[in-house]
CSV table of C-alpha atoms in Angstrom, one decimal:
chain,number,residue,atom,x,y,z
A,223,MET,CA,-61.7,1.0,-2.6
A,224,ALA,CA,-58.8,-1.1,-1.8
A,225,ARG,CA,-58.4,-4.7,-2.8
A,226,LYS,CA,-58.3,-6.9,-0.2
A,227,HIS,CA,-56.3,-9.9,-1.6
A,228,SER,CA,-53.6,-9.5,-5.3
A,229,LYS,CA,-55.5,-9.7,-8.4
A,230,HIS,CA,-52.5,-11.9,-9.8
A,231,GLY,CA,-51.1,-13.8,-7.0
A,232,PRO,CA,-52.7,-16.7,-4.8
A,233,TYR,CA,-54.8,-15.9,-1.7
A,234,PRO,CA,-52.9,-15.7,1.5
A,235,ASP,CA,-55.2,-18.5,3.2
A,236,ALA,CA,-54.9,-21.1,0.2
A,237,ALA,CA,-51.0,-21.7,0.3
A,238,GLY,CA,-51.1,-23.9,3.2
A,239,GLU,CA,-54.2,-26.2,2.0
A,240,ASP,CA,-53.3,-29.6,0.9
A,241,ASP,CA,-51.5,-29.3,-2.7
A,242,ALA,CA,-52.7,-33.3,-3.5
A,243,PRO,CA,-54.4,-33.1,-7.1
A,244,PRO,CA,-58.2,-33.7,-7.2
A,245,ALA,CA,-58.6,-37.2,-8.4
A,246,ALA,CA,-60.1,-37.1,-12.1
A,247,PRO,CA,-64.0,-37.5,-12.6
A,248,ALA,CA,-64.6,-41.3,-14.3
A,249,CYS,CA,-66.0,-40.8,-17.9
A,250,TRP,CA,-69.6,-41.0,-18.3
A,251,LEU,CA,-69.2,-43.2,-21.1
A,252,CYS,CA,-66.2,-45.7,-20.6
A,253,SER,CA,-66.2,-45.0,-17.2
A,254,ARG,CA,-62.3,-44.9,-17.2
A,255,PRO,CA,-60.9,-41.9,-15.4
A,256,THR,CA,-60.6,-38.9,-17.2
A,257,GLY,CA,-57.0,-37.6,-18.4
A,258,LYS,CA,-55.3,-34.1,-18.8
A,259,THR,CA,-58.4,-33.4,-21.1
A,260,ILE,CA,-61.9,-33.3,-20.4
A,261,VAL,CA,-64.4,-32.6,-22.3
A,262,TRP,CA,-68.1,-31.4,-20.8
A,263,HIS,CA,-70.4,-32.8,-22.1
A,264,HIS,CA,-74.5,-32.1,-23.0
A,265,PRO,CA,-76.0,-35.9,-23.0
A,266,VAL,CA,-79.1,-33.7,-23.8
A,267,PRO,CA,-77.8,-31.1,-26.5
A,268,LYS,CA,-78.4,-27.4,-25.7
A,269,SER,CA,-80.3,-26.9,-28.8
A,270,ARG,CA,-82.9,-29.2,-27.6
A,271,GLY,CA,-83.0,-27.7,-24.0
A,272,GLY,CA,-79.9,-29.9,-22.3
A,273,ARG,CA,-78.3,-28.3,-19.0
A,274,ASP,CA,-76.8,-31.1,-17.5
A,275,VAL,CA,-73.3,-31.9,-18.5
A,276,VAL,CA,-70.9,-34.9,-17.7
A,277,PRO,CA,-67.2,-35.1,-18.3
A,278,MET,CA,-66.1,-37.2,-21.0
A,279,HIS,CA,-62.7,-38.3,-22.5
A,280,PRO,CA,-62.6,-36.3,-26.4
A,281,VAL,CA,-62.8,-39.6,-28.2
A,282,CYS,CA,-65.6,-40.8,-26.2
A,283,GLN,CA,-67.4,-37.3,-27.3
A,284,GLN,CA,-66.6,-37.8,-31.0
A,285,THR,CA,-67.6,-41.3,-31.0
A,286,LEU,CA,-71.3,-40.1,-30.0
A,287,THR,CA,-71.7,-37.3,-32.2
A,288,ALA,CA,-70.5,-39.7,-35.3
A,289,ASN,CA,-73.4,-42.2,-34.4
A,290,PHE,CA,-76.0,-40.1,-33.0
A,291,THR,CA,-77.9,-37.2,-34.2
A,292,ASN,CA,-79.1,-34.3,-31.8
A,293,SER,CA,-82.4,-35.7,-32.2
A,294,GLU,CA,-81.8,-39.6,-30.5
A,295,LEU,CA,-79.1,-37.7,-28.0
A,296,GLN,CA,-82.6,-36.0,-26.6
A,297,ARG,CA,-84.4,-39.7,-26.7
A,298,HIS,CA,-82.0,-41.2,-24.5
A,299,GLY,CA,-81.2,-38.7,-22.1
A,300,MET,CA,-79.0,-39.6,-19.6
A,301,ASP,CA,-79.3,-43.0,-20.1
A,302,VAL,CA,-76.0,-44.2,-21.0
A,303,ASP,CA,-76.9,-48.1,-20.9
A,304,GLY,CA,-79.3,-47.1,-23.9
A,305,LEU,CA,-76.3,-45.3,-25.8
A,306,LEU,CA,-74.2,-48.5,-25.1
A,307,ALA,CA,-76.8,-51.1,-26.8
A,308,HIS,CA,-76.0,-49.6,-29.9
A,309,PRO,CA,-73.3,-51.8,-31.8
A,310,ASN,CA,-71.1,-49.0,-33.2
A,311,VAL,CA,-70.6,-47.7,-29.3
A,312,ARG,CA,-70.2,-51.0,-27.4
A,313,LYS,CA,-67.8,-52.1,-30.0
A,314,PHE,CA,-65.5,-48.4,-29.1
A,315,VAL,CA,-66.1,-49.1,-25.5
A,316,ASP,CA,-64.4,-52.5,-25.8
A,317,TRP,CA,-62.0,-51.0,-27.9
A,318,VAL,CA,-61.1,-47.9,-25.6
A,319,ALA,CA,-61.2,-49.8,-22.1
A,320,ASN,CA,-57.7,-50.5,-22.0
A,321,LYS,CA,-56.3,-47.5,-23.3
A,322,GLU,CA,-54.1,-44.7,-21.0
A,323,PRO,CA,-56.4,-41.9,-20.5
A,324,ASP,CA,-55.4,-39.4,-22.6
A,325,PHE,CA,-55.6,-41.7,-25.7
A,326,THR,CA,-57.0,-39.7,-28.8
A,327,ALA,CA,-57.7,-41.3,-32.2
A,328,THR,CA,-58.7,-40.1,-35.5
A,329,MET,CA,-62.6,-41.0,-35.5
A,330,ALA,CA,-64.7,-41.9,-38.9
A,331,ARG,CA,-67.5,-39.6,-40.3
A,332,LYS,CA,-70.8,-39.7,-39.2
A,333,GLN,CA,-72.5,-43.0,-39.9
A,334,ARG,CA,-76.3,-42.1,-40.7
């Protein structure tokens, strides 16, 4: 069977569409626009039955994994306010609020 469209090129219909870049989704934790690198984070870990994913900055995801265990993340679920109530996370979000979207930093080890 012959192919309708080339395997290696764009579809001919797609060339004339609006070429504006799509709007960057907001980070689930800090609400800043995401940059070039987006991490699709499972608020409830996959090992605990989580299926939903949310966009996050890599540095925001590292902060969550440094401050919470999988069972704690499972208890919080999709509740961002519960996560922001933790003093270390609140301090981080306040600090990162004025940083650029692609900002990265070395994170401390897990604090448990």
